Coordinates of C-alpha atoms in Angstrom, one line a residue:
Chain D
M475 CA 20.9 -26.7 32.7
S476 CA 20.3 -23.1 33.9
A477 CA 17.0 -21.3 33.3
A478 CA 18.8 -19.0 30.9
A479 CA 19.7 -22.0 28.6
D480 CA 16.0 -22.7 28.1
R481 CA 15.3 -19.3 26.7
P482 CA 14.9 -18.9 23.0
V483 CA 18.0 -17.7 21.1
S484 CA 17.7 -14.7 18.8
A485 CA 14.0 -14.6 19.0
D486 CA 14.0 -18.3 18.1
R487 CA 14.7 -17.6 14.5
I488 CA 18.4 -18.7 14.2
V489 CA 19.9 -22.1 15.0
Y490 CA 23.2 -21.6 16.7
S491 CA 26.0 -22.8 14.5
P492 CA 29.7 -21.9 15.2
I493 CA 31.3 -21.1 11.9
T494 CA 34.3 -23.3 12.7
R495 CA 32.2 -26.4 13.0
R496 CA 30.2 -26.2 9.7
P497 CA 31.0 -28.1 6.5
K498 CA 33.5 -26.4 4.3
L499 CA 31.9 -23.8 2.1
Q500 CA 33.4 -23.5 -1.4
W501 CA 32.1 -21.1 -4.0
P502 CA 31.9 -21.9 -7.7
G503 CA 35.2 -22.9 -9.3
G504 CA 36.7 -23.4 -5.9
A505 CA 36.6 -19.6 -5.1
R506 CA 37.2 -18.6 -1.5
I507 CA 35.5 -15.3 -1.3
A508 CA 32.3 -14.1 -2.9
L509 CA 32.6 -10.4 -3.5
W510 CA 29.2 -8.8 -3.1
V511 CA 29.1 -5.1 -3.8
V512 CA 25.9 -3.2 -2.9
P513 CA 25.5 0.4 -3.8
N514 CA 22.6 1.9 -1.8
V515 CA 20.8 4.2 -4.2
E516 CA 18.4 6.1 -2.1
H517 CA 16.1 9.1 -2.1
Y518 CA 15.4 11.1 1.1
E519 CA 12.2 13.0 0.8
Y520 CA 12.0 16.8 1.0
L521 CA 8.9 16.6 3.1
P522 CA 8.5 13.1 4.6
R523 CA 5.3 11.7 6.0
P524 CA 4.8 13.5 9.4
G525 CA 4.2 11.8 12.7
Q526 CA 6.5 8.8 12.2
L527 CA 7.9 7.0 15.2
R528 CA 11.3 8.3 14.3
D529 CA 11.8 11.7 12.7
P530 CA 13.6 11.2 9.4
W531 CA 15.1 14.7 9.7
P532 CA 15.5 15.3 13.5
R533 CA 18.0 18.2 13.1
A534 CA 15.4 20.8 12.1
P535 CA 11.7 21.4 11.4
H536 CA 11.0 20.1 7.9
P537 CA 12.2 20.7 5.3
D538 CA 15.7 20.1 6.4
V539 CA 17.3 21.5 3.3
L540 CA 20.9 20.8 4.4
G541 CA 20.2 17.1 5.0
Y542 CA 18.0 16.7 2.0
S543 CA 20.3 18.4 -0.5
R544 CA 23.3 16.5 0.8
A545 CA 21.6 13.2 0.0
D546 CA 20.2 14.4 -3.3
Y547 CA 23.8 15.2 -4.4
G548 CA 24.3 11.5 -4.5
N549 CA 21.8 10.9 -7.3
R550 CA 22.9 14.0 -9.3
V551 CA 26.7 13.7 -9.1
G552 CA 28.0 11.1 -6.7
F553 CA 26.3 8.1 -8.3
W554 CA 27.9 8.8 -11.7
R555 CA 31.4 9.3 -10.2
M556 CA 31.0 6.0 -8.3
L557 CA 29.9 4.3 -11.5
E558 CA 33.1 5.2 -13.3
V559 CA 35.1 3.3 -10.7
I560 CA 32.8 0.3 -10.6
D561 CA 32.9 0.2 -14.4
R562 CA 36.7 0.3 -14.4
Y563 CA 36.7 -3.0 -12.5
Q564 CA 33.6 -4.5 -14.2
V565 CA 32.1 -5.4 -10.8
P566 CA 28.5 -6.8 -11.0
C567 CA 26.4 -5.0 -8.4
S568 CA 23.2 -5.6 -6.4
V569 CA 21.7 -2.2 -5.9
S570 CA 19.9 -1.6 -2.6
L571 CA 17.3 0.6 -4.1
N572 CA 14.6 2.9 -2.8
L573 CA 12.3 2.0 -5.6
A574 CA 11.0 5.5 -6.1
V575 CA 14.5 6.4 -7.4
Y576 CA 13.8 4.4 -10.6
E577 CA 10.6 6.4 -11.1
H578 CA 11.9 9.8 -10.2
F579 CA 15.2 9.4 -12.0
P580 CA 14.9 7.1 -15.0
E581 CA 18.5 8.0 -15.9
I582 CA 19.6 6.0 -12.9
M583 CA 17.4 3.1 -13.7
E584 CA 18.7 3.0 -17.2
A585 CA 22.3 3.0 -16.0
C586 CA 21.6 0.2 -13.5
E587 CA 19.6 -1.9 -16.0
R588 CA 22.2 -1.5 -18.7
R589 CA 24.7 -3.1 -16.3
N590 CA 22.3 -5.9 -15.3
W591 CA 22.4 -4.8 -11.7
E592 CA 20.1 -6.8 -9.5
V593 CA 17.7 -5.0 -7.2
I594 CA 17.5 -5.5 -3.4
C595 CA 14.3 -3.7 -2.4
H596 CA 15.1 -0.9 0.1
G597 CA 11.5 0.3 0.3
F598 CA 10.4 3.4 -1.6
Y599 CA 12.0 6.2 0.2
N600 CA 14.7 6.3 2.9
T601 CA 12.5 8.6 4.9
D602 CA 9.4 6.5 4.9
F603 CA 9.8 4.0 7.8
L604 CA 8.2 0.7 8.8
F605 CA 8.4 1.1 12.5
G606 CA 5.2 0.3 14.2
L607 CA 3.4 -0.9 11.1
P608 CA 0.7 -3.5 11.8
E609 CA 1.3 -6.9 10.1
E610 CA -1.4 -6.5 7.5
K611 CA -0.1 -3.0 6.5
E612 CA 3.4 -4.3 6.2
R613 CA 2.2 -7.2 4.1
E614 CA 0.6 -4.7 1.7
F615 CA 3.8 -2.6 1.7
I616 CA 6.0 -5.6 0.7
A617 CA 3.5 -6.7 -1.9
E618 CA 3.6 -3.2 -3.4
C619 CA 7.4 -3.4 -3.5
V620 CA 7.3 -6.7 -5.3
A621 CA 4.7 -5.4 -7.8
T622 CA 6.5 -2.1 -8.4
H623 CA 9.8 -3.8 -9.1
R624 CA 8.1 -6.2 -11.5
R625 CA 6.4 -3.3 -13.3
L626 CA 9.6 -1.4 -13.7
T627 CA 12.0 -4.3 -14.5
G628 CA 9.9 -7.2 -15.6
R629 CA 11.6 -9.4 -13.1
E630 CA 10.9 -11.0 -9.8
L631 CA 12.3 -9.2 -6.7
P632 CA 15.2 -11.3 -5.3
G633 CA 16.3 -9.5 -2.1
R634 CA 15.1 -7.2 0.7
L635 CA 16.9 -4.8 3.0
S636 CA 14.7 -2.7 5.1
Q637 CA 15.0 1.0 4.3
A638 CA 17.0 2.9 6.9
G639 CA 17.1 -0.2 9.0
T640 CA 13.4 0.1 9.9
L641 CA 11.6 -3.2 10.3
T642 CA 9.2 -5.0 12.6
V643 CA 9.1 -8.3 14.4
N644 CA 7.0 -9.6 11.4
T645 CA 9.4 -8.6 8.6
P646 CA 11.2 -11.8 8.0
D647 CA 8.0 -13.8 7.8
L648 CA 6.4 -11.3 5.4
V649 CA 9.5 -11.2 3.2
A650 CA 9.5 -15.0 2.8
E651 CA 5.8 -15.0 2.3
A652 CA 6.2 -12.6 -0.6
G653 CA 8.5 -15.0 -2.4
I654 CA 11.7 -12.9 -1.9
K655 CA 14.8 -15.2 -1.9
Y656 CA 17.2 -13.4 0.4
Y657 CA 17.1 -11.0 3.3
C658 CA 19.7 -8.6 4.6
D659 CA 18.5 -7.1 7.9
W660 CA 19.8 -10.0 10.2
R661 CA 23.6 -9.7 9.9
F662 CA 24.9 -12.2 12.3
D663 CA 27.4 -14.1 10.3
E664 CA 30.1 -14.1 7.6
Q665 CA 28.3 -16.7 5.5
P666 CA 24.7 -16.8 4.4
F667 CA 22.6 -18.7 6.9
P668 CA 18.9 -19.7 6.9
I669 CA 16.6 -18.1 9.5
K670 CA 13.3 -19.6 10.6
V671 CA 10.1 -18.0 9.3
K672 CA 6.4 -19.0 9.5
T673 CA 6.5 -20.5 6.0
G674 CA 9.8 -22.4 6.4
R675 CA 13.2 -20.8 6.0
L676 CA 14.6 -17.5 4.6
L677 CA 18.2 -17.0 3.6
A678 CA 19.9 -14.2 5.6
M679 CA 22.9 -12.7 3.8
P680 CA 25.9 -11.3 5.6
Y681 CA 25.3 -7.6 4.9
Q682 CA 27.7 -5.9 7.2
L683 CA 27.8 -2.5 8.9
E684 CA 31.3 -2.5 10.4
V685 CA 33.0 -1.4 7.2
N686 CA 30.2 0.4 5.5
D687 CA 30.5 3.9 4.1
G688 CA 27.0 4.7 5.2
V689 CA 27.9 4.1 8.8
N690 CA 31.6 5.1 8.9
F691 CA 31.1 8.4 7.2
R692 CA 28.4 9.5 9.7
F693 CA 31.3 9.7 12.1
P694 CA 34.6 11.5 11.7
V695 CA 36.3 8.6 9.8
E696 CA 38.6 9.7 7.0
A697 CA 38.3 8.0 3.7
E698 CA 41.8 6.7 3.9
A699 CA 41.0 5.0 7.2
Y700 CA 37.8 3.6 5.7
A701 CA 39.8 2.1 2.9
R702 CA 42.3 0.6 5.3
F703 CA 39.5 -1.0 7.4
T704 CA 37.9 -2.4 4.3
I705 CA 41.2 -3.9 3.0
E706 CA 42.0 -5.3 6.4
M707 CA 38.6 -6.9 6.5
F708 CA 39.1 -8.4 3.1
D709 CA 42.6 -9.7 4.0
R710 CA 41.4 -11.4 7.2
L711 CA 38.4 -12.9 5.4
Y712 CA 40.6 -14.1 2.6
Q713 CA 42.9 -15.8 5.1
D714 CA 40.0 -17.4 6.9
S715 CA 38.4 -18.5 3.7
A716 CA 41.2 -21.0 3.2
E717 CA 39.3 -23.0 5.8
S718 CA 35.8 -22.2 4.6
G719 CA 34.3 -19.7 2.2
R720 CA 33.2 -16.2 3.1
V721 CA 31.2 -13.3 1.7
M722 CA 33.0 -10.0 1.4
H723 CA 30.3 -7.4 1.4
I724 CA 30.9 -3.8 0.4
A725 CA 28.1 -1.3 0.9
L726 CA 28.4 2.0 -0.9
H727 CA 26.3 5.2 -0.7
P728 CA 26.8 7.6 -3.6
F729 CA 26.3 10.7 -1.6
M730 CA 29.2 9.6 0.6
I731 CA 31.7 7.5 -1.4
G732 CA 31.0 9.7 -4.5
Q733 CA 32.5 12.8 -2.9
P734 CA 35.6 14.0 -4.8
Y735 CA 37.8 13.5 -1.8
R736 CA 36.7 10.0 -1.1
I737 CA 36.3 8.3 -4.5
R738 CA 39.9 7.4 -5.0
Y739 CA 39.6 5.1 -2.0
L740 CA 37.0 3.0 -3.6
D741 CA 39.4 2.5 -6.5
R742 CA 42.1 1.5 -4.0
I743 CA 39.8 -1.1 -2.3
L744 CA 38.6 -2.7 -5.5
K745 CA 42.1 -2.8 -6.9
H746 CA 43.3 -4.6 -3.8
V747 CA 40.5 -7.1 -3.7
L748 CA 40.7 -7.9 -7.3
S749 CA 44.4 -8.5 -7.2
H750 CA 43.7 -11.8 -5.5
D751 CA 42.7 -15.0 -7.2
Q752 CA 39.8 -17.2 -6.0
V753 CA 37.5 -14.1 -5.7
W754 CA 34.1 -14.7 -7.1
L755 CA 32.3 -11.5 -8.3
A756 CA 28.7 -12.2 -7.7
T757 CA 25.3 -10.7 -7.1
G758 CA 23.3 -11.5 -4.0
G759 CA 21.0 -13.7 -6.1
Q760 CA 23.9 -15.7 -7.5
I761 CA 25.3 -16.2 -4.0
A762 CA 21.9 -17.2 -2.6
D763 CA 21.2 -19.6 -5.5
W764 CA 24.6 -21.3 -5.2
Y765 CA 24.3 -21.6 -1.4
L766 CA 20.8 -23.0 -1.4
E767 CA 21.6 -25.5 -4.1
N768 CA 25.1 -26.6 -3.2
Y769 CA 25.8 -25.8 0.4
L770 CA 22.5 -25.8 2.4
P771 CA 22.0 -29.6 1.9
L772 CA 25.5 -30.2 3.4
L773 CA 24.7 -27.9 6.3
D774 CA 21.3 -29.6 6.8
A775 CA 22.9 -33.1 6.8
Q776 CA 25.4 -32.0 9.4
M777 CA 22.7 -30.4 11.6
S778 CA 20.1 -33.1 11.1
G779 CA 20.4 -34.0 14.8
T780 CA 19.8 -30.4 15.8
T781 CA 16.4 -29.0 16.6
R782 CA 15.3 -26.7 13.8
Chain V
M485 CA 1.5 4.2 -3.7
T486 CA 0.9 5.6 -7.1
E487 CA 3.4 6.2 -9.8
R488 CA 5.8 9.0 -9.1
R489 CA 6.4 11.9 -11.5
R490 CA 9.7 12.2 -13.1
G491 CA 12.1 14.5 -11.4
I492 CA 12.4 15.7 -7.8
D493 CA 9.7 15.8 -5.1
H494 CA 9.7 19.6 -4.7
E495 CA 9.5 22.5 -7.1
H496 CA 12.7 24.3 -6.4
Y497 CA 15.0 22.6 -8.9
W498 CA 14.9 19.7 -11.4
H499 CA 16.8 16.5 -11.5
S500 CA 19.7 16.8 -13.9
P501 CA 22.2 13.9 -13.6
K502 CA 25.6 15.2 -14.4
P503 CA 26.3 13.0 -17.4
S504 CA 23.2 14.4 -19.2
R505 CA 24.4 18.0 -19.0
D506 CA 26.3 19.9 -21.6
A507 CA 29.9 20.6 -20.6
W508 CA 30.1 23.7 -18.4
R509 CA 32.7 26.2 -19.7
L510 CA 34.2 28.7 -17.3
P511 CA 35.9 32.0 -18.5
N512 CA 39.2 31.7 -20.3
G513 CA 39.1 28.0 -20.4
A514 CA 39.3 27.6 -16.6
R515 CA 38.2 24.2 -15.3
V516 CA 37.5 25.0 -11.7
A517 CA 36.0 28.0 -10.0
F518 CA 37.8 28.5 -6.8
C519 CA 35.7 30.4 -4.3
V520 CA 36.6 31.1 -0.6
F521 CA 34.0 31.9 1.9
V522 CA 34.9 33.5 5.2
Y523 CA 32.4 33.1 8.1
F524 CA 32.3 35.8 10.8

């Protein structure tokens, strides 16, 4: 064995497991695909905390009114246009939420709560980063997220996606320690998969960035092409899910997909996906619960000879 | 962090989600104001 083979894989958090060699994954009722729709409802601050390791508004000295107001449009207009399409197809959503949105904009909280949307904690602001945070400070930050969500909704926080993709080497351990069920920063698979943390295991969900309006529309990608990518992703996952179940994740950002010239393509995507049978419309918590109860024991049994 | 006040985090305009506003009526029953900017 070479020296390289002795090195830890993926920071020693993830057991290597080729997807083609796992037990067959079937979702409830024999469904092949779990459709997991995640609107990212965010607030970008007018004057973010200065001196962060990454400048939230690098284009200009603060305030960057052009950037700020473009994002703010999402909460005033784009969110409501996006909602019309989601309502048309009755899709249950898991909202990746900057928690401050529920406090600044109670109209948005009321709309999400009325639809029983589940919250994935996306920090407080999308311009307040975790980079470089010492472990104890990050522990306090996550505890405050859990407490704020509980105060606002009366529920326990089920999921965590680090705001603006800002995290530390300690984040998975601290998310698990806080009792959060699933985690979305490690996106290495098309199925949920457990990652190792200090307190045991934490379920990583296949939140994807390949077909993600928040990524695609930061480049010159036309909405029609974005819809085509998304539909082609679904078609291939649906084909592969005949062998073993998959998660089809769709991330949405109201200030992007909610633009008048883009919104019809969300309708096109949902119409296509929902024209198929064996599609399970689920929240992240429902997917995680089903996986942990029904599938993880099968995976564990198969991997029982593997070092974990 | 403490509770955040309702509305936006600056003083220049107020949060006003579109569904909460009264319908905006343009002259002569027009639905859209079409405005062309030319940059020199």
